[in-house]
Coordinates of C-alpha atoms in Angstrom, one line a residue:
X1 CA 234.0 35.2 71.8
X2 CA 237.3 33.7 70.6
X3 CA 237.0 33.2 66.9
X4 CA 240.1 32.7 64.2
X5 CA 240.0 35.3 61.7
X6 CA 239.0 31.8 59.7
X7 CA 236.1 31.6 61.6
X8 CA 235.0 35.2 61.2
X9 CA 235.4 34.9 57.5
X10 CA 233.3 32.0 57.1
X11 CA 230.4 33.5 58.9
X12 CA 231.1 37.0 57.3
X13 CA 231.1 35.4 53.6
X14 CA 234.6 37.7 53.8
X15 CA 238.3 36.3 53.0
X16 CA 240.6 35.7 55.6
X17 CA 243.2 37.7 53.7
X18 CA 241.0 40.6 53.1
X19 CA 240.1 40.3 56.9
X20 CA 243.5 40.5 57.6
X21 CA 244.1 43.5 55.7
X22 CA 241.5 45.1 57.6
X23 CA 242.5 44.3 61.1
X24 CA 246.1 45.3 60.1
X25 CA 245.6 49.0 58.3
X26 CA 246.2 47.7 55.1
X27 CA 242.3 48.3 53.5
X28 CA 239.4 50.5 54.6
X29 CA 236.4 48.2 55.0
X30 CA 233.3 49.5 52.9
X31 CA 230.2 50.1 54.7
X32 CA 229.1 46.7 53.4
X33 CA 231.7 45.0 54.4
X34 CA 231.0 46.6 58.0
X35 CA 227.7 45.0 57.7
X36 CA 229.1 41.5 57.1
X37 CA 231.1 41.9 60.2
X38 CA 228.9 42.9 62.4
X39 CA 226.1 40.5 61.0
X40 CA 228.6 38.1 61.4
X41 CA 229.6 39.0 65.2
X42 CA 225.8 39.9 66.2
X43 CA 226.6 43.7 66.8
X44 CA 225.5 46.5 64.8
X45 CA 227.8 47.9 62.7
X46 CA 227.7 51.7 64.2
X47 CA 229.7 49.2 67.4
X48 CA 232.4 48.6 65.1
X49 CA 233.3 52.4 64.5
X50 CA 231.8 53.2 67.8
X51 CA 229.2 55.4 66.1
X52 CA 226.0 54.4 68.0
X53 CA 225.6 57.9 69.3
X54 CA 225.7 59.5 66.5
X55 CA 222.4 61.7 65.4
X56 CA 220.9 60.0 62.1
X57 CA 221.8 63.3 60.1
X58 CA 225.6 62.4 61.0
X59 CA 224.6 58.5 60.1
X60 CA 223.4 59.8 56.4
X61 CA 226.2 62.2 56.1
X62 CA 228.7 58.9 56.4
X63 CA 226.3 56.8 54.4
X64 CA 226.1 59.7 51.4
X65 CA 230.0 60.2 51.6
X66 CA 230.7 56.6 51.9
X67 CA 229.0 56.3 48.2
X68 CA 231.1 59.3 47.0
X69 CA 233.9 58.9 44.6
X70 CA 237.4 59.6 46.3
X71 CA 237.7 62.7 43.9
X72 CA 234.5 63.5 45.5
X73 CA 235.0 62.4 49.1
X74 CA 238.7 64.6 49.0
X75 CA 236.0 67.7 47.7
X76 CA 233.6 67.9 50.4
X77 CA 236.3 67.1 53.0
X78 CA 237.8 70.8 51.8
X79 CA 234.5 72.0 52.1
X80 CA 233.7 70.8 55.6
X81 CA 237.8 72.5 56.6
X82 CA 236.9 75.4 54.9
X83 CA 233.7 75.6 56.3
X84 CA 235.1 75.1 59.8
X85 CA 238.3 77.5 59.7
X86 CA 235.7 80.1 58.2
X87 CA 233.4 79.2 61.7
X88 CA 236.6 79.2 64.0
X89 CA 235.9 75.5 64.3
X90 CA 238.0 72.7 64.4
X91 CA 237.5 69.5 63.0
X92 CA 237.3 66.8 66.1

C-alpha cells in the first residue's frame, strides 16, 4: 500500500497536518484517533502499537489510563514504579 498522508487522511476523516504531527513525534494519537487509522488502513489498531499479544487485562489497563487525566496518568505511573522498585521489578 502506497498512500499520501493525503490519502490516509481522507479515508481516516483525520487532517493531513495532524497526521503529520503524528508520524513525526510532534502529537500522541488518542486511542480514537488509533481507531481511525487502523479503520482506515484495515488493521486493527493493537497492529499499530504492536499490542496484539497483549492479555485483555493489559488492553483495559491502556484503555482505563488512556481516559485518565494527565494529572492522573503521571499518578498511577508512580504507583506502578513504586510498586515495581518495592517488587525488585523493572519496568520493561
Amino acid at each position: 500500500m502506497s498512500w499520501s498522508l493525503e490519502e490516509l487522511a481522507h479515508r481516516s476523516g483525520l487532517s493531513a497536518r495532524y497526521l503529520s504531527s503524528v508520524e513525526n513525534d510532534k502529537s500522541d494519537p488518542s486511542l480514537s484517533t488509533l481507531s481511525a487509522i487502523g479503520r482506515a488502513l484495515g488493521v486493527d489498531p493493537g497492529e499499530l502499537l504492536g499490542t496484539r499479544d497483549l492479555s485483555p487485562a493489559a488492553m483495559e489497563a491502556g484503555r482505563a489510563f488512556a481516559s485518565l487525566s494527565r494529572d492522573a496518568q503521571r499518578t498511577v505511573l508512580d504507583l506502578m514504579r513504586l510498586l515495581n522498585r518495592r517488587t525488585g521489578r523493572r519496568a520493561t
